[in-house]
Amino acid sequence: MKDYQLFLFDMDGTLVNSEPLKGQAIAKACAVYGAKVDYHHYQEVMGQNWGIVTQFFFDKANISPDINEFNEIFKKHYQALLLQALQLTPGALQYLTYLQLQGRTCGLVTSAAKWMVNDILQALNLTAMFEVIITKEDVSKHKPEPAAYLLALNKLSMSPNNTVIFEDSFAGISAGIASGCDVIAIQHEFNINNNLLVASKVISDFRELIL
């Protein structure tokens, strides 16, 4: 693999198995409003900004809840699911540790809200692994727009030519490519509806990258 200096990671579905958990939490929140919706519908919008995701589910469920109230209900269910079932992607910890030992710079770039990021990183003791953390609140344009990745590059004074991005959704891969960086896609059971072939490489276990 190319001798990259900066390694930028998406969070949900890339480093952790939180995509199906997020879908389940949204479905549980919809159920509070009397609507039954299959959480697998989240596969159709994963990686996109929260406004698009929630409106997609509201349309599916035929509900129009107050968004702030819905978000609080979602948060309660999501935090409970994270406590029960959160897991790292195979090889993720080994690869992050390997990069640290190699003296490489790592960053986290996600469309998730800061509270989600804090909950997950603290639960898995990963916060110290990243020299920059970009969340939903840091940019106004979200994936597939490249703003979040461009902000990370700027904060770390790094060039796209020396950077590789890890993503698991078409929206995220598109954002990475638009930033000028190389992109490696993470394949998992929940992103089967996403076209990952536009990435330069597709893996399912980070240990595939450790020489």
Tab-separated table of C-alpha atoms in Angstrom:
chain	number	residue	atom	x	y	z
A	1	MET	CA	0.000	0.000	0.000
A	2	LYS	CA	1.093	3.593	-0.634
A	3	ASP	CA	3.144	5.257	2.094
A	4	TYR	CA	0.370	7.493	3.485
A	5	GLN	CA	1.039	9.975	6.270
A	6	LEU	CA	-2.566	10.637	7.306
A	7	PHE	CA	-5.309	8.075	7.905
A	8	LEU	CA	-8.849	9.401	8.240
A	9	PHE	CA	-11.619	7.123	9.486
A	10	ASP	CA	-15.366	7.372	9.300
A	11	MET	CA	-16.940	6.001	12.499
A	12	ASP	CA	-20.331	4.305	12.011
A	13	GLY	CA	-19.939	1.050	10.108
A	14	THR	CA	-16.258	1.722	9.459
A	15	LEU	CA	-14.691	1.464	12.908
A	16	VAL	CA	-17.704	0.099	14.784
A	17	ASN	CA	-20.853	-1.913	14.070
A	18	SER	CA	-23.161	0.981	14.940
A	19	GLU	CA	-25.047	1.239	11.624
A	20	PRO	CA	-27.587	-1.535	12.359
A	21	LEU	CA	-27.860	-0.284	15.944
A	22	LYS	CA	-28.670	3.194	14.693
A	23	GLY	CA	-31.312	1.756	12.368
A	24	GLN	CA	-32.845	-0.202	15.223
A	25	ALA	CA	-32.933	2.873	17.449
A	26	ILE	CA	-34.695	4.909	14.758
A	27	ALA	CA	-37.277	2.144	14.305
A	28	LYS	CA	-37.830	1.964	18.073
A	29	ALA	CA	-38.311	5.727	18.187
A	30	CYS	CA	-40.864	5.533	15.356
A	31	ALA	CA	-42.706	2.836	17.325
A	32	VAL	CA	-43.271	5.338	20.142
A	33	TYR	CA	-45.469	7.220	17.659
A	34	GLY	CA	-47.412	4.077	16.826
A	35	ALA	CA	-45.556	3.328	13.584
A	36	LYS	CA	-43.986	-0.017	12.733
A	37	VAL	CA	-41.047	0.349	10.372
A	38	ASP	CA	-38.311	-2.119	9.439
A	39	TYR	CA	-34.921	-0.909	10.656
A	40	HIS	CA	-33.318	-2.381	7.537
A	41	HIS	CA	-34.659	0.642	5.651
A	42	TYR	CA	-31.699	2.471	7.189
A	43	GLN	CA	-29.517	0.623	4.676
A	44	GLU	CA	-30.994	2.881	1.993
A	45	VAL	CA	-29.853	6.139	3.628
A	46	MET	CA	-26.871	5.222	5.822
A	47	GLY	CA	-23.999	7.639	5.540
A	48	GLN	CA	-26.231	10.600	4.722
A	49	ASN	CA	-26.950	13.557	6.996
A	50	TRP	CA	-29.352	13.162	9.888
A	51	GLY	CA	-32.068	15.370	8.421
A	52	ILE	CA	-32.292	13.190	5.318
A	53	VAL	CA	-32.250	9.999	7.417
A	54	THR	CA	-35.012	11.060	9.797
A	55	GLN	CA	-37.261	12.455	7.060
A	56	PHE	CA	-36.837	9.211	5.118
A	57	PHE	CA	-38.096	7.254	8.129
A	58	PHE	CA	-40.896	9.729	8.828
A	59	ASP	CA	-42.123	9.233	5.267
A	60	LYS	CA	-41.887	5.444	5.589
A	61	ALA	CA	-43.726	5.515	8.925
A	62	ASN	CA	-46.204	8.219	7.862
A	63	ILE	CA	-45.504	10.303	10.959
A	64	SER	CA	-44.613	13.955	11.557
A	65	PRO	CA	-43.106	14.137	15.041
A	66	ASP	CA	-41.427	17.121	16.627
A	67	ILE	CA	-37.810	16.595	15.567
A	68	ASN	CA	-36.311	17.556	18.915
A	69	GLU	CA	-38.627	15.193	20.768
A	70	PHE	CA	-37.911	12.415	18.274
A	71	ASN	CA	-34.164	12.930	18.623
A	72	GLU	CA	-34.371	12.581	22.409
A	73	ILE	CA	-36.351	9.344	22.084
A	74	PHE	CA	-33.873	8.053	19.504
A	75	LYS	CA	-30.953	8.977	21.770
A	76	LYS	CA	-32.354	6.960	24.668
A	77	HIS	CA	-32.792	3.854	22.529
A	78	TYR	CA	-29.468	4.271	20.733
A	79	GLN	CA	-27.473	4.650	23.934
A	80	ALA	CA	-29.117	1.522	25.330
A	81	LEU	CA	-28.239	-0.454	22.201
A	82	LEU	CA	-24.657	0.798	22.268
A	83	LEU	CA	-24.295	-0.498	25.832
A	84	GLN	CA	-25.671	-3.877	24.797
A	85	ALA	CA	-24.145	-4.571	21.402
A	86	LEU	CA	-21.400	-2.108	20.362
A	87	GLN	CA	-18.398	-3.831	18.789
A	88	LEU	CA	-15.322	-2.803	16.865
A	89	THR	CA	-14.964	-3.739	13.213
A	90	PRO	CA	-12.651	-6.761	12.881
A	91	GLY	CA	-9.033	-5.682	13.093
A	92	ALA	CA	-9.809	-2.013	13.816
A	93	LEU	CA	-7.993	-1.791	17.150
A	94	GLN	CA	-5.023	-3.743	15.848
A	95	TYR	CA	-4.744	-1.464	12.825
A	96	LEU	CA	-5.033	1.754	14.830
A	97	THR	CA	-2.372	0.473	17.219
A	98	TYR	CA	-0.175	-0.510	14.284
A	99	LEU	CA	-0.482	2.988	12.795
A	100	GLN	CA	0.418	4.580	16.131
A	101	LEU	CA	3.541	2.441	16.373
A	102	GLN	CA	4.430	3.499	12.826
A	103	GLY	CA	4.149	7.155	13.840
A	104	ARG	CA	1.250	7.833	11.467
A	105	THR	CA	-1.395	10.495	12.069
A	106	CYS	CA	-5.009	9.366	12.462
A	107	GLY	CA	-8.229	11.363	12.436
A	108	LEU	CA	-11.928	10.641	12.797
A	109	VAL	CA	-14.375	12.253	10.358
A	110	THR	CA	-18.046	11.480	10.868
A	111	SER	CA	-21.496	12.901	10.169
A	112	ALA	CA	-22.619	11.689	13.589
A	113	ALA	CA	-23.477	14.160	16.345
A	114	LYS	CA	-20.793	14.882	18.911
A	115	TRP	CA	-22.649	13.074	21.707
A	116	MET	CA	-22.758	9.891	19.605
A	117	VAL	CA	-19.048	10.147	18.887
A	118	ASN	CA	-18.175	10.771	22.532
A	119	ASP	CA	-20.307	7.852	23.720
A	120	ILE	CA	-18.710	5.416	21.278
A	121	LEU	CA	-15.100	6.546	21.612
A	122	GLN	CA	-15.278	6.617	25.398
A	123	ALA	CA	-16.960	3.209	25.561
A	124	LEU	CA	-14.160	1.681	23.477
A	125	ASN	CA	-11.342	3.848	24.896
A	126	LEU	CA	-10.409	5.158	21.440
A	127	THR	CA	-10.409	8.935	21.891
A	128	ALA	CA	-6.624	9.220	22.276
A	129	MET	CA	-6.077	7.426	18.982
A	130	PHE	CA	-7.112	10.477	16.935
A	131	GLU	CA	-5.340	13.800	16.530
A	132	VAL	CA	-8.442	15.420	15.071
A	133	ILE	CA	-12.129	14.549	15.433
A	134	ILE	CA	-14.648	16.117	13.041
A	135	THR	CA	-18.352	15.674	13.848
A	136	LYS	CA	-21.712	16.805	12.477
A	137	GLU	CA	-21.481	20.105	14.350
A	138	ASP	CA	-18.194	21.121	12.727
A	139	VAL	CA	-19.465	21.593	9.166
A	140	SER	CA	-22.632	22.851	7.494
A	141	LYS	CA	-22.367	20.595	4.445
A	142	HIS	CA	-22.283	16.878	5.136
A	143	LYS	CA	-21.323	13.764	3.195
A	144	PRO	CA	-21.408	13.273	0.215
A	145	GLU	CA	-20.013	16.814	0.288
A	146	PRO	CA	-16.256	16.774	1.109
A	147	ALA	CA	-16.341	19.641	3.651
A	148	ALA	CA	-15.650	17.471	6.703
A	149	TYR	CA	-12.634	15.800	5.120
A	150	LEU	CA	-11.295	19.097	3.807
A	151	LEU	CA	-11.598	20.535	7.320
A	152	ALA	CA	-9.599	17.634	8.758
A	153	LEU	CA	-6.892	18.087	6.137
A	154	ASN	CA	-6.729	21.804	6.908
A	155	LYS	CA	-6.549	21.309	10.672
A	156	LEU	CA	-3.685	18.858	10.294
A	157	SER	CA	-1.958	20.775	7.455
A	158	MET	CA	-1.902	17.609	5.357
A	159	SER	CA	-2.149	17.066	1.606
A	160	PRO	CA	-4.780	14.813	0.001
A	161	ASN	CA	-1.927	13.163	-1.897
A	162	ASN	CA	-0.586	11.729	1.364
A	163	THR	CA	-3.958	10.790	2.852
A	164	VAL	CA	-6.172	7.714	2.784
A	165	ILE	CA	-9.795	7.651	3.947
A	166	PHE	CA	-11.765	4.667	5.265
A	167	GLU	CA	-15.505	4.648	4.608
A	168	ASP	CA	-18.408	2.203	4.447
A	169	SER	CA	-21.125	4.111	2.554
A	170	PHE	CA	-21.440	5.449	-0.980
A	171	ALA	CA	-22.044	8.943	0.426
A	172	GLY	CA	-18.888	8.736	2.501
A	173	ILE	CA	-16.788	7.312	-0.305
A	174	SER	CA	-18.047	10.078	-2.593
A	175	ALA	CA	-17.031	12.687	-0.002
A	176	GLY	CA	-13.588	11.152	0.311
A	177	ILE	CA	-13.013	11.059	-3.435
A	178	ALA	CA	-14.242	14.652	-3.784
A	179	SER	CA	-11.658	15.722	-1.192
A	180	GLY	CA	-8.901	14.414	-3.454
A	181	CYS	CA	-7.867	11.558	-1.177
A	182	ASP	CA	-7.651	7.846	-1.844
A	183	VAL	CA	-10.504	5.858	-0.290
A	184	ILE	CA	-10.641	2.307	1.048
A	185	ALA	CA	-14.110	0.852	1.587
A	186	ILE	CA	-15.129	-1.347	4.508
A	187	GLN	CA	-17.562	-4.107	3.542
A	188	HIS	CA	-19.993	-5.401	6.189
A	189	GLU	CA	-23.372	-7.119	6.329
A	190	PHE	CA	-25.369	-3.904	6.621
A	191	ASN	CA	-23.974	-1.926	3.649
A	192	ILE	CA	-24.927	-4.331	0.875
A	193	ASN	CA	-26.983	-1.605	-0.855
A	194	ASN	CA	-23.992	0.710	-1.152
A	195	ASN	CA	-21.759	0.773	-4.210
A	196	LEU	CA	-18.284	0.339	-2.774
A	197	LEU	CA	-16.543	-0.382	-6.051
A	198	VAL	CA	-15.789	3.303	-6.624
A	199	ALA	CA	-13.239	3.034	-3.797
A	200	SER	CA	-9.671	2.083	-4.638
A	201	LYS	CA	-9.873	-1.044	-2.451
A	202	VAL	CA	-12.539	-2.965	-0.521
A	203	ILE	CA	-11.780	-4.871	2.691
A	204	SER	CA	-13.802	-6.461	5.484
A	205	ASP	CA	-11.060	-6.754	8.123
A	206	PHE	CA	-8.450	-4.073	8.873
A	207	ARG	CA	-5.872	-6.782	9.486
A	208	GLU	CA	-5.731	-7.212	5.710
A	209	LEU	CA	-3.722	-3.957	5.685
A	210	ILE	CA	-1.130	-4.941	8.263
A	211	LEU	CA	2.004	-6.223	6.574
